[in-house]
Every structure is written in C-alpha cells, then in structure tokens.
Amino acid sequence: MGIKGENIASIIKSQIENFEYQTELVDIGTVVEVGDGVARIHGLSGVGANELVEFEGGISGIALNLEENVVGAVILGDPLAIKEGTEVRGLGRVAAIPVGENFIGRVVDGLANPIDNKGTIESTQTRPTEVVAPDVASRQEVNVPLQTGVKAIDAMIPIGRGQRELIIGDRSTGKTSIGIDSIINQAKEDVICIYVSIGQKVGKVAQTYGILEQNGAMGHTIIVAANASDPAPMQFLAPYTGCALGEFFMHQGKDVLIVYDDLSKHSWAYRQMSLILKRPPGREAYPGDVFYLHSRLLERAARLSKELGGGSLTALPIIETLAGDVSAYIPTNVISITDGQIYLEPELFNSGSRPAINAGLSVSRVGSTAQTKAMKTVAGRLRLDLAQYRELSTFAQFGTEDLDQSTKSQLERGSKAVEVLKQNHSSPLSIEKQIIILFALTNGYIDDIETNKVQDFETNLYEYMELHHQDLMKSISEQKTIDDEISSKLSNSITEFKKSIA
Amino acid sequence: MKTDSSSQRFSQAIFSLALENNAIDTWLTNFNELEIITSNMELISLLDRPDLDIELKTKIIKELLGTSISPEAFNLIHLLSKRNIVHTLKSLIDHFHQLVDSNKQLTRITIESATKLNPDQKTNLEAFLAQFSKGSIKTNYLINDTLIGGFIAKIGDRILDASIKTRLKQLNQSLKN
C-alpha cells in the first residue's frame, strides 16, 4: 500500500483545518404524516417546487406538492426511519448527482450511488437531474448513423445519433435484447452507453450485467438500476439520473446511447407517487402531467451544434404493451414524443423470426438522413418488399399454383429476406457484413439457395469474405458508398464463393 | 401542530372583526378563558358529536363558561359546535396569536443553548437576531445540553443553527466524503 499511517493522519488534519461551516438561515418543518414513501410536512414555508429536503438522520426527499398548509415530499431512502414529528430542512437546491468518467463500467442506483461493491466513485462534478432540454439554436440535424449491429434495424429503421427511437412490444418479444445488442455494438463505435433499468427484477439486471460483461461492453457502459424492490421515488428518478450522466459526456462532445428499460414501469412508479400525494387521477389513473413526465425526459436527447462540441445523446426508450395494445395511454404518448418506433410482435417472435420486428408498423422519422449511402443502395426497397411479402404470404397460404410469375418471385425473395434478417441476440454485425449480405439478397444471389440453408450460406459467406477479400470489406466500411467498382467486385466475389460451395 | 385551512379562515375573520371593533385584547382574554375547552379532549369530542342536539350543546357551553366570555366569543363556540369542528379551536387560537404578532410586527424567536446565557450574551444575540425581523422581537430561552455549545434560533419556519452538535455532524460528513 502506498499510503502510510502518518500520511492518512496528515490528510485528515488538513481536511479538519480546511473544514468550513457556514451558519445560515434554513427552512424547517416537521413531519405530520408519513406513509407509502411520502411524507406530509408542516412548515417549510419557503421551500420551492422540486427542492431537495433533508430529514433528520440524513435521508433526503424532494418537495413535490406545495399546498396551503402542508408540503408533500417523496422520500428517497428508507421511509421507516422517518416518524411523525421528524424535523425536515430545506436544502435550497434541486436534486443533483455526481457525474464523471469514473462512472463508466459501474452499476449505480437511482441517485448515482454505487451498488456493485466496487467502492466509491470519485467525482468532482455534479449535474442537476432535471434540466431544460437544449434549445433549437444549440442543436443540429441528426445525420450521423448509430449502428445498432442489428441487420433489420440498420437496414430498414436506421437510427441517427441524437434520435429518440421507441422500442415497443409485448412482454418477452426481445425488446431488452435489442437495447443490449445496440450497446454491445458500440464497443468499436466509440459511443458511451447507459442502460437504465426501471422496476426490473434484480436477477434480470444481474443477467444483463453478465451479458454486457461477457461481451466486453462494460468498458463503455454505465448501468443505472432502480429495481422492483426500490421505492417508487427512486424508480421515478432513475431515468433522469441516467440522462444527467449521459449529458455530462454529451457536453464533452462525445456520443452517448441511453436505453430506458422500461418507461411503462416508470409511469407506474410516477402514478403511485401521484396518487399517494393525492394528485387528481386522470385516464388509466395516471396524473395529468404524465405526458410531460416523458416528454421532458426524451427531449433531452439531442445532437448538439458544432459550437457546443457536436456531442449527441441518442435515446432508446422501451415500452411494454399489454396484449399488443399500442393504443393504450402511455404507448400512444411515447409514440407521439419519439422520432419513430420499432414494433416487436409476439407472433413473429414465436414463428422464429427473431428479432421479431414488424417492418410495416416500424418507422424511423429522421433516421433515413443518417443512413450511409451504401446501406441506402442495398436496402432501399427492403422495408417495402418485406411489408408486401407479408401481405402476399397471407393469400399464398391458399396455394401458390395459380399465382403469376412475378408474384411467385416476390414471395420467393420475401421468404429469403425474412431468413437473412434473422439474427441471434448478442451477436451484432459490422456494417460491411450487413452490406455484403443485403447486396447478395437484393441482387438475387440468394434466390437459388434453399430457404433453410440461407443462414449457413450467410455465415460461410462472411468467413469467405474475411479470408479472401479483406481489402474489399475495408473499402466498403471506409467509403460508405457502393460505386460501380465495389459493386462489380462484390458481384464477382459472391459468384466465386457460390462456385466454391457448389 | 397541524393547522386546518378552515381554522385559518375563522381566525382571519375574527381578527378582522377584532380590528374593526378595536377589541383585540378582549379576544385574547376570551381565548385564555376558552382553555377550559381546548385542554379537555373529552369535552371537545362531546361538542363535536353530530348526534347531539345543538340546544343541548349550547346549554353545556353556557353552564361551563357562564358570562366570562364576550357574546361574540360565545357565538364562535356555538358556531363551531354546530358544525362539529370544535377540535379546530386550538389551531384557530394559535393562528390568531400569529396574526396579532404579525400585526404588531413582532417576531417570536426561540433560542436553545447548551448553557444558560448571561445578560451580555443575550443582549448581543438579540441585537444580532433583530436583523431577521422587521419590527421588534420577543425571545424565549431554552436550555438543551445535547447541543454541546453554541445556539439554535428558531424564527417561525426558519432555523439558524450555530450549534457545535451540527458542526461536528457536518465535519463528520465531510470526512466521510
């Protein structure tokens, strides 16, 4: 150990010498009622909305309801330690969390305290959890792609840096997997990732941590976890904490990806708090400001202008629907806030086409400007073709003999496309590999492969290309366009490969 | 402790009535007399019983207080018992005292100290605390030896904490960080 006994003593001595305590007038109040994670406080006449308060014993809270005679505050900690008559002080500031580089690779709770038993996190800066989103002048257009490594998304529903793309679907349809795959793929993209888990089972968070660790993704990732066992106020705060951590990096000019898993549970936590605070319930018993709850969070996703460093914060909120009902209150709210959605279907998931993305219902409103030219060339019509194939395949169930040739070939191509877009979880693909396989698909090189052999063909093609055409793959990823030269080289190499396996 | 908004309305009404009739002192003595009611929980719950006839309640009040209070104060108790809210009387009186204080621009300050303060210290402290009040101040001294040293001044809803206890707590916190 480098620190000797006397060093420690001298450090403590200087700390004691430099200790400054300012006596100032503070607001106080007393708890008159406490229960369900909410305290009603008499006094605190000068407290502001959203101001941080401190209960006797060091537990903090946030003053949310300022009424005529009482202040309603949520408790951020063990509510059992607070009793009737406990003294409360106003701290004169809003909730803020420590931020910094040292958070990368760590698991923290809703107030950014470490919960991974790896010791304290050193930081010199703090950021308020609630800030106003960047204004028009400090933003620029979203035009740099964020590669998720998922073929179906990068080809059909491209996401740009600074975009907000909703992942929506029923339970166990692979929503979290898409978020995790996107995080894993950022290892080589130099994007810092934040995974915010809200109201999840502790076991599932541990599993997610395990997957990220195994795939070497914790080196650029922070996990913010407010688990199902944590009080509702912590679950309510977690996404804002995650966002504040992300904004720190965004303002340094870095690119950040943040996954909110999931905002349905976030709105449940807020509904619980609001009902206990006796705010009037509205539709589905959510309070009136539940729209603003998510809009102010997701508006903080942005791509900053060059003058501000050009950093970005891309948000992937997740919403869980019940029995596919996208017209429920919270799903429609978040759909209207975000710049598009990835819709996952249980039917597709169960039929084995995973990721179970419904190409017809999924859109990306700003992503197409962010898609690379190469990807646009090979995947331009893919979404439309796939949607048409789904329509046709319903008819084709009655028999394909009477169909005309063009319909038959469309069906054939569609079934191959479905096979090509299948992808295992935790195995993101680089952009050049995606382009190669989609080039092969759209130019008809896969038409004569049997449907059940398409996936073998795909893996072998990647191996072959890596072995024999490294330079071609490199030029695709560097040039990001498919000119005539690359196009002919690709055609030749795929033909060569097909000869080799024939 | 907890003031109901209805008791605030009542005390405001009484206060403006007292101002108009120049009868603040009469009301203050009235309220002193009413301590018979506020200090007796059983009596309060009896007067708050909705099933009891108002005439019976009036009779009880009359016999209890006789002519020691003014007719206005009697009407107040009558009204409160008619509405079954006699339990708000205590906070009503507290709030009335606050209104009287603020009308006189008087700030009540409670000072807790570890040891008994000598007159010099008191004069210094009061001169210092006068800056937090627009008018005069009225102090109430308490001894609290858990403070170790220094003092705590409570000015309405605000607190000025200059105790050694709190400083040590803060030092402890800063060393932990």
Coordinates of C-alpha atoms in Angstrom, one line a residue, chain A residues 12 15-16 19 21 23-28 30 32-33 42-45 68-69 87 89, chain B residues 1-5 8-9 132 154-155 157-162 166-167 170-171 174-175:
Chain A
I12 CA -7.3 14.1 7.9
Q15 CA -9.3 18.2 6.0
I16 CA -10.2 19.3 9.5
F19 CA -13.3 22.5 7.1
Y21 CA -19.1 25.5 8.1
T23 CA -24.2 29.2 9.6
E24 CA -27.2 30.3 7.5
L25 CA -30.9 30.6 7.9
V26 CA -32.7 27.4 6.7
D27 CA -36.3 26.5 6.3
I28 CA -37.5 23.8 8.6
T30 CA -42.0 18.8 10.9
V32 CA -47.1 15.4 10.4
E33 CA -47.9 12.3 8.3
H42 CA -45.9 21.2 8.2
G43 CA -43.8 24.3 8.0
L44 CA -41.1 24.6 5.3
S45 CA -43.0 27.8 4.2
E68 CA -51.6 25.8 1.7
N69 CA -50.6 24.3 5.0
E87 CA -37.6 17.6 11.6
R89 CA -34.8 21.1 6.4
Chain B
M1 CA -49.2 21.4 15.1
K2 CA -51.3 20.9 12.0
T3 CA -53.4 23.9 11.1
D4 CA -56.6 23.3 9.2
S5 CA -57.4 25.7 6.5
Q8 CA -57.2 29.8 9.4
R9 CA -60.3 31.3 7.8
F132 CA -34.2 38.9 10.8
K154 CA -36.0 29.2 15.7
I155 CA -37.6 32.1 13.8
D157 CA -40.5 28.3 10.0
R158 CA -36.8 29.1 9.7
I159 CA -33.9 28.0 11.8
L160 CA -30.4 29.4 12.4
D161 CA -28.2 26.6 13.5
A162 CA -24.9 27.6 15.1
T166 CA -24.5 20.3 14.0
R167 CA -20.9 21.5 13.1
Q170 CA -21.1 18.3 9.2
L171 CA -17.4 17.7 9.9
S174 CA -17.1 15.9 5.1
L175 CA -14.5 13.5 6.5

